[in-house]
Amino acid sequence: VVTLQPFAHFANGSLPLVFLVALLVTLIPTTIGGLLSAIGIAGMDRLVRLNVIAKSGRAVEAAGDVHVLLLDKTGTITFGNRRCAAVVAAPGVSGKEVAEGALFASLADDTAEGKSIVEYLRA
């Protein structure tokens, strides 16, 4: 739009400023639509550099507002193959009570974690 006035002057023509402003106003929405894709790609690229994989552009937009990430369970981002290494009692609870509770709670647990608790406490 900025270059149209000099071209018109070079061709010995005139182009009123009102026409240029009207053209600019009509072109702005199409320019923004074209830029949205580029902005989305730039956001995806930024996340990839931080080792984050996004499944969609909407996820990239949402990730921009995230400050804390809470994960609900094993298996969300891990393989779920944790092993029992120790049983620690809370203050006021005996180690024997915790061990018995953990053992009884894990007897019917067929997961690797449940089996490892039983193995650890029976050893």
Short mmCIF file of N, CA and C in Angstrom, two decimals:
data_model
loop_
_atom_site.label_atom_id
_atom_site.label_comp_id
_atom_site.label_asym_id
_atom_site.label_seq_id
_atom_site.Cartn_x
_atom_site.Cartn_y
_atom_site.Cartn_z
N VAL A 1 0.83 -1.19 0.00
CA VAL A 1 0.00 0.00 0.00
C VAL A 1 0.88 1.25 0.00
N VAL A 2 1.98 1.21 0.73
CA VAL A 2 2.86 2.38 0.83
C VAL A 2 3.50 2.69 -0.52
N THR A 3 3.77 1.68 -1.31
CA THR A 3 4.45 1.91 -2.60
C THR A 3 3.51 2.35 -3.71
N LEU A 4 2.22 2.26 -3.51
CA LEU A 4 1.28 2.63 -4.58
C LEU A 4 1.33 4.11 -4.92
N GLN A 5 1.46 4.96 -3.92
CA GLN A 5 1.50 6.41 -4.18
C GLN A 5 2.70 6.79 -5.06
N PRO A 6 3.93 6.33 -4.76
CA PRO A 6 5.06 6.65 -5.65
C PRO A 6 4.88 6.08 -7.06
N PHE A 7 4.31 4.87 -7.19
CA PHE A 7 4.07 4.32 -8.53
C PHE A 7 3.08 5.17 -9.31
N ALA A 8 2.03 5.61 -8.65
CA ALA A 8 1.04 6.46 -9.31
C ALA A 8 1.68 7.78 -9.74
N HIS A 9 2.52 8.34 -8.89
CA HIS A 9 3.21 9.60 -9.24
C HIS A 9 4.15 9.38 -10.42
N PHE A 10 4.85 8.24 -10.43
CA PHE A 10 5.78 7.93 -11.52
C PHE A 10 5.04 7.79 -12.85
N ALA A 11 3.83 7.26 -12.80
CA ALA A 11 3.03 7.06 -14.02
C ALA A 11 2.20 8.30 -14.37
N ASN A 12 2.54 9.42 -13.75
CA ASN A 12 1.84 10.69 -13.97
C ASN A 12 0.35 10.59 -13.65
N GLY A 13 0.03 9.81 -12.65
CA GLY A 13 -1.36 9.68 -12.21
C GLY A 13 -1.48 10.18 -10.78
N SER A 14 -2.67 10.19 -10.30
CA SER A 14 -2.87 10.60 -8.91
C SER A 14 -3.69 9.51 -8.20
N LEU A 15 -3.37 9.35 -6.96
CA LEU A 15 -4.06 8.36 -6.14
C LEU A 15 -4.40 9.03 -4.81
N PRO A 16 -5.65 9.35 -4.59
CA PRO A 16 -6.02 10.05 -3.36
C PRO A 16 -5.68 9.23 -2.12
N LEU A 17 -5.33 9.91 -1.05
CA LEU A 17 -4.98 9.27 0.22
C LEU A 17 -6.15 8.44 0.77
N VAL A 18 -7.35 8.88 0.54
CA VAL A 18 -8.54 8.15 1.00
C VAL A 18 -8.59 6.76 0.38
N PHE A 19 -8.22 6.63 -0.89
CA PHE A 19 -8.20 5.32 -1.54
C PHE A 19 -7.15 4.41 -0.90
N LEU A 20 -5.99 4.98 -0.58
CA LEU A 20 -4.93 4.18 0.03
C LEU A 20 -5.34 3.69 1.42
N VAL A 21 -5.96 4.56 2.19
CA VAL A 21 -6.43 4.15 3.53
C VAL A 21 -7.50 3.08 3.41
N ALA A 22 -8.43 3.23 2.46
CA ALA A 22 -9.47 2.22 2.26
C ALA A 22 -8.87 0.88 1.85
N LEU A 23 -7.87 0.91 0.99
CA LEU A 23 -7.20 -0.32 0.59
C LEU A 23 -6.50 -0.98 1.78
N LEU A 24 -5.85 -0.18 2.59
CA LEU A 24 -5.17 -0.70 3.78
C LEU A 24 -6.17 -1.36 4.73
N VAL A 25 -7.30 -0.71 4.95
CA VAL A 25 -8.32 -1.26 5.84
C VAL A 25 -8.85 -2.58 5.32
N THR A 26 -9.01 -2.72 4.02
CA THR A 26 -9.52 -3.98 3.47
C THR A 26 -8.47 -5.08 3.46
N LEU A 27 -7.19 -4.73 3.42
CA LEU A 27 -6.13 -5.74 3.38
C LEU A 27 -5.73 -6.25 4.76
N ILE A 28 -5.97 -5.48 5.81
CA ILE A 28 -5.53 -5.89 7.15
C ILE A 28 -6.10 -7.24 7.56
N PRO A 29 -7.40 -7.52 7.42
CA PRO A 29 -7.91 -8.84 7.84
C PRO A 29 -7.25 -10.01 7.11
N THR A 30 -6.98 -9.87 5.83
CA THR A 30 -6.35 -10.98 5.11
C THR A 30 -4.91 -11.17 5.55
N THR A 31 -4.24 -10.09 5.89
CA THR A 31 -2.85 -10.18 6.36
C THR A 31 -2.80 -10.89 7.70
N ILE A 32 -3.72 -10.55 8.59
CA ILE A 32 -3.74 -11.20 9.90
C ILE A 32 -4.02 -12.69 9.75
N GLY A 33 -4.93 -13.06 8.86
CA GLY A 33 -5.21 -14.48 8.63
C GLY A 33 -3.99 -15.24 8.16
N GLY A 34 -3.20 -14.62 7.31
CA GLY A 34 -1.97 -15.26 6.84
C GLY A 34 -0.91 -15.35 7.92
N LEU A 35 -0.89 -14.38 8.81
CA LEU A 35 0.11 -14.39 9.88
C LEU A 35 -0.19 -15.40 10.97
N LEU A 36 -1.45 -15.74 11.17
CA LEU A 36 -1.80 -16.67 12.24
C LEU A 36 -1.12 -18.03 12.06
N SER A 37 -1.03 -18.50 10.83
CA SER A 37 -0.34 -19.77 10.59
C SER A 37 1.13 -19.66 10.94
N ALA A 38 1.75 -18.57 10.53
CA ALA A 38 3.17 -18.37 10.83
C ALA A 38 3.41 -18.27 12.33
N ILE A 39 2.51 -17.61 13.03
CA ILE A 39 2.64 -17.49 14.49
C ILE A 39 2.51 -18.86 15.14
N GLY A 40 1.56 -19.67 14.68
CA GLY A 40 1.39 -21.02 15.21
C GLY A 40 2.60 -21.89 14.98
N ILE A 41 3.17 -21.81 13.80
CA ILE A 41 4.37 -22.60 13.48
C ILE A 41 5.54 -22.14 14.34
N ALA A 42 5.68 -20.84 14.54
CA ALA A 42 6.76 -20.33 15.39
C ALA A 42 6.60 -20.83 16.82
N GLY A 43 5.36 -20.89 17.30
CA GLY A 43 5.12 -21.40 18.65
C GLY A 43 5.47 -22.87 18.77
N MET A 44 5.10 -23.67 17.77
CA MET A 44 5.45 -25.10 17.75
C MET A 44 6.97 -25.27 17.74
N ASP A 45 7.64 -24.46 16.94
CA ASP A 45 9.10 -24.53 16.85
C ASP A 45 9.74 -24.22 18.20
N ARG A 46 9.21 -23.22 18.89
CA ARG A 46 9.74 -22.86 20.20
C ARG A 46 9.57 -24.00 21.19
N LEU A 47 8.43 -24.68 21.17
CA LEU A 47 8.21 -25.79 22.08
C LEU A 47 9.10 -26.98 21.74
N VAL A 48 9.30 -27.24 20.46
CA VAL A 48 10.17 -28.36 20.05
C VAL A 48 11.59 -28.12 20.56
N ARG A 49 12.04 -26.88 20.52
CA ARG A 49 13.38 -26.57 21.03
C ARG A 49 13.50 -26.84 22.53
N LEU A 50 12.37 -26.80 23.24
CA LEU A 50 12.35 -27.09 24.68
C LEU A 50 11.97 -28.54 24.96
N ASN A 51 12.01 -29.38 23.92
CA ASN A 51 11.69 -30.81 24.02
C ASN A 51 10.24 -31.07 24.44
N VAL A 52 9.33 -30.24 23.97
CA VAL A 52 7.90 -30.42 24.23
C VAL A 52 7.24 -30.75 22.90
N ILE A 53 6.42 -31.78 22.89
CA ILE A 53 5.71 -32.16 21.67
C ILE A 53 4.26 -31.72 21.82
N ALA A 54 3.79 -30.92 20.90
CA ALA A 54 2.40 -30.45 20.92
C ALA A 54 1.63 -31.14 19.81
N LYS A 55 0.40 -31.52 20.10
CA LYS A 55 -0.42 -32.23 19.12
C LYS A 55 -1.22 -31.29 18.24
N SER A 56 -1.36 -30.03 18.65
CA SER A 56 -2.15 -29.10 17.85
C SER A 56 -1.74 -27.66 18.16
N GLY A 57 -2.17 -26.76 17.30
CA GLY A 57 -1.91 -25.35 17.53
C GLY A 57 -2.63 -24.84 18.76
N ARG A 58 -3.80 -25.39 19.02
CA ARG A 58 -4.56 -24.99 20.21
C ARG A 58 -3.78 -25.38 21.48
N ALA A 59 -3.09 -26.51 21.44
CA ALA A 59 -2.28 -26.93 22.59
C ALA A 59 -1.12 -25.97 22.81
N VAL A 60 -0.55 -25.47 21.72
CA VAL A 60 0.54 -24.50 21.83
C VAL A 60 0.03 -23.23 22.48
N GLU A 61 -1.14 -22.76 22.07
CA GLU A 61 -1.71 -21.56 22.67
C GLU A 61 -1.96 -21.76 24.16
N ALA A 62 -2.48 -22.92 24.53
CA ALA A 62 -2.76 -23.20 25.94
C ALA A 62 -1.47 -23.31 26.74
N ALA A 63 -0.42 -23.87 26.14
CA ALA A 63 0.85 -24.03 26.84
C ALA A 63 1.47 -22.69 27.19
N GLY A 64 1.14 -21.66 26.45
CA GLY A 64 1.69 -20.34 26.76
C GLY A 64 1.21 -19.79 28.08
N ASP A 65 0.08 -20.28 28.58
CA ASP A 65 -0.47 -19.81 29.85
C ASP A 65 -0.17 -20.74 31.02
N VAL A 66 0.52 -21.84 30.79
CA VAL A 66 0.78 -22.83 31.84
C VAL A 66 2.01 -22.42 32.64
N HIS A 67 1.85 -22.44 33.97
CA HIS A 67 2.97 -22.16 34.86
C HIS A 67 3.33 -23.40 35.70
N VAL A 68 2.34 -24.27 35.95
CA VAL A 68 2.55 -25.46 36.76
C VAL A 68 1.89 -26.64 36.05
N LEU A 69 2.57 -27.78 36.02
CA LEU A 69 2.02 -28.98 35.39
C LEU A 69 1.87 -30.06 36.47
N LEU A 70 0.65 -30.53 36.68
CA LEU A 70 0.38 -31.58 37.64
C LEU A 70 0.02 -32.85 36.88
N LEU A 71 0.66 -33.95 37.24
CA LEU A 71 0.37 -35.24 36.60
C LEU A 71 -0.32 -36.13 37.61
N ASP A 72 -1.34 -36.84 37.19
CA ASP A 72 -2.20 -37.56 38.12
C ASP A 72 -1.72 -38.93 38.53
N LYS A 73 -0.96 -39.62 37.72
CA LYS A 73 -0.63 -40.99 38.07
C LYS A 73 0.60 -41.47 37.32
N THR A 74 1.12 -42.60 37.76
CA THR A 74 2.19 -43.24 37.03
C THR A 74 1.62 -43.76 35.72
N GLY A 75 2.37 -43.62 34.66
CA GLY A 75 1.90 -44.07 33.36
C GLY A 75 1.50 -42.92 32.47
N THR A 76 1.31 -41.73 33.05
CA THR A 76 0.96 -40.58 32.23
C THR A 76 2.16 -40.19 31.37
N ILE A 77 3.33 -40.09 31.99
CA ILE A 77 4.54 -39.78 31.22
C ILE A 77 5.66 -40.78 31.52
N THR A 78 5.37 -41.80 32.31
CA THR A 78 6.39 -42.80 32.63
C THR A 78 5.88 -44.17 32.18
N PHE A 79 6.70 -45.18 32.37
CA PHE A 79 6.33 -46.53 31.96
C PHE A 79 5.60 -47.30 33.05
N GLY A 80 5.60 -46.80 34.28
CA GLY A 80 4.90 -47.49 35.36
C GLY A 80 5.66 -48.68 35.90
N ASN A 81 6.97 -48.64 35.86
CA ASN A 81 7.76 -49.77 36.36
C ASN A 81 8.56 -49.39 37.60
N ARG A 82 7.90 -48.68 38.52
CA ARG A 82 8.59 -48.29 39.75
C ARG A 82 8.75 -49.52 40.64
N ARG A 83 9.79 -49.49 41.46
CA ARG A 83 10.08 -50.59 42.38
C ARG A 83 10.16 -50.04 43.79
N CYS A 84 9.74 -50.83 44.76
CA CYS A 84 9.82 -50.44 46.16
C CYS A 84 11.26 -50.54 46.63
N ALA A 85 11.76 -49.46 47.24
CA ALA A 85 13.13 -49.45 47.76
C ALA A 85 13.15 -49.25 49.27
N ALA A 86 12.07 -48.70 49.83
CA ALA A 86 12.00 -48.47 51.27
C ALA A 86 10.56 -48.19 51.66
N VAL A 87 10.26 -48.46 52.93
CA VAL A 87 8.96 -48.11 53.49
C VAL A 87 9.24 -47.16 54.63
N VAL A 88 8.70 -45.96 54.55
CA VAL A 88 8.98 -44.92 55.55
C VAL A 88 7.69 -44.57 56.26
N ALA A 89 7.73 -44.63 57.58
CA ALA A 89 6.54 -44.33 58.38
C ALA A 89 6.44 -42.84 58.66
N ALA A 90 5.22 -42.36 58.73
CA ALA A 90 4.97 -40.96 59.10
C ALA A 90 5.14 -40.81 60.60
N PRO A 91 5.39 -39.62 61.09
CA PRO A 91 5.52 -39.41 62.54
C PRO A 91 4.25 -39.87 63.27
N GLY A 92 4.45 -40.61 64.33
CA GLY A 92 3.32 -41.11 65.11
C GLY A 92 2.79 -42.45 64.65
N VAL A 93 3.35 -43.01 63.60
CA VAL A 93 2.90 -44.31 63.08
C VAL A 93 4.10 -45.25 63.13
N SER A 94 3.87 -46.46 63.63
CA SER A 94 4.99 -47.39 63.73
C SER A 94 5.33 -47.98 62.36
N GLY A 95 6.59 -48.33 62.20
CA GLY A 95 7.04 -48.93 60.94
C GLY A 95 6.33 -50.24 60.66
N LYS A 96 6.01 -50.99 61.74
CA LYS A 96 5.32 -52.27 61.58
C LYS A 96 3.92 -52.05 61.00
N GLU A 97 3.21 -51.02 61.50
CA GLU A 97 1.86 -50.73 60.99
C GLU A 97 1.89 -50.37 59.50
N VAL A 98 2.86 -49.55 59.14
CA VAL A 98 2.97 -49.13 57.74
C VAL A 98 3.30 -50.34 56.85
N ALA A 99 4.22 -51.18 57.31
CA ALA A 99 4.61 -52.35 56.53
C ALA A 99 3.44 -53.30 56.35
N GLU A 100 2.67 -53.55 57.42
CA GLU A 100 1.51 -54.43 57.32
C GLU A 100 0.46 -53.85 56.36
N GLY A 101 0.20 -52.56 56.49
CA GLY A 101 -0.79 -51.91 55.62
C GLY A 101 -0.38 -51.96 54.16
N ALA A 102 0.89 -51.70 53.91
CA ALA A 102 1.39 -51.73 52.53
C ALA A 102 1.35 -53.14 51.96
N LEU A 103 1.68 -54.12 52.80
CA LEU A 103 1.66 -55.52 52.35
C LEU A 103 0.24 -55.96 52.01
N PHE A 104 -0.69 -55.71 52.92
CA PHE A 104 -2.08 -56.13 52.67
C PHE A 104 -2.69 -55.39 51.47
N ALA A 105 -2.34 -54.13 51.30
CA ALA A 105 -2.87 -53.36 50.17
C ALA A 105 -2.28 -53.82 48.84
N SER A 106 -1.11 -54.46 48.89
CA SER A 106 -0.42 -54.83 47.65
C SER A 106 -0.55 -56.31 47.30
N LEU A 107 -1.14 -57.12 48.16
CA LEU A 107 -1.23 -58.56 47.89
C LEU A 107 -1.98 -58.86 46.59
N ALA A 108 -3.04 -58.14 46.31
CA ALA A 108 -3.83 -58.39 45.10
C ALA A 108 -3.44 -57.48 43.94
N ASP A 109 -2.38 -56.70 44.12
CA ASP A 109 -1.94 -55.76 43.08
C ASP A 109 -1.00 -56.48 42.12
N ASP A 110 -1.44 -56.66 40.87
CA ASP A 110 -0.64 -57.39 39.88
C ASP A 110 0.36 -56.51 39.14
N THR A 111 0.44 -55.24 39.48
CA THR A 111 1.38 -54.36 38.79
C THR A 111 2.80 -54.64 39.28
N ALA A 112 3.77 -54.18 38.52
CA ALA A 112 5.18 -54.35 38.92
C ALA A 112 5.44 -53.67 40.25
N GLU A 113 4.82 -52.53 40.46
CA GLU A 113 5.01 -51.80 41.72
C GLU A 113 4.43 -52.58 42.89
N GLY A 114 3.21 -53.10 42.72
CA GLY A 114 2.59 -53.87 43.79
C GLY A 114 3.38 -55.13 44.12
N LYS A 115 3.83 -55.84 43.10
CA LYS A 115 4.64 -57.04 43.33
C LYS A 115 5.95 -56.71 44.03
N SER A 116 6.55 -55.57 43.68
CA SER A 116 7.83 -55.21 44.31
C SER A 116 7.65 -54.87 45.78
N ILE A 117 6.49 -54.31 46.15
CA ILE A 117 6.22 -54.01 47.57
C ILE A 117 6.11 -55.32 48.35
N VAL A 118 5.39 -56.29 47.79
CA VAL A 118 5.26 -57.59 48.46
C VAL A 118 6.62 -58.25 48.58
N GLU A 119 7.41 -58.25 47.51
CA GLU A 119 8.76 -58.85 47.56
C GLU A 119 9.63 -58.15 48.59
N TYR A 120 9.58 -56.84 48.63
CA TYR A 120 10.42 -56.07 49.56
C TYR A 120 10.05 -56.37 51.01
N LEU A 121 8.74 -56.42 51.30
CA LEU A 121 8.31 -56.61 52.68
C LEU A 121 8.42 -58.06 53.14
N ARG A 122 8.41 -59.01 52.23
CA ARG A 122 8.57 -60.42 52.62
C ARG A 122 10.03 -60.81 52.73
N ALA A 123 10.93 -60.00 52.23
CA ALA A 123 12.36 -60.33 52.27
C ALA A 123 12.96 -60.05 53.63
#
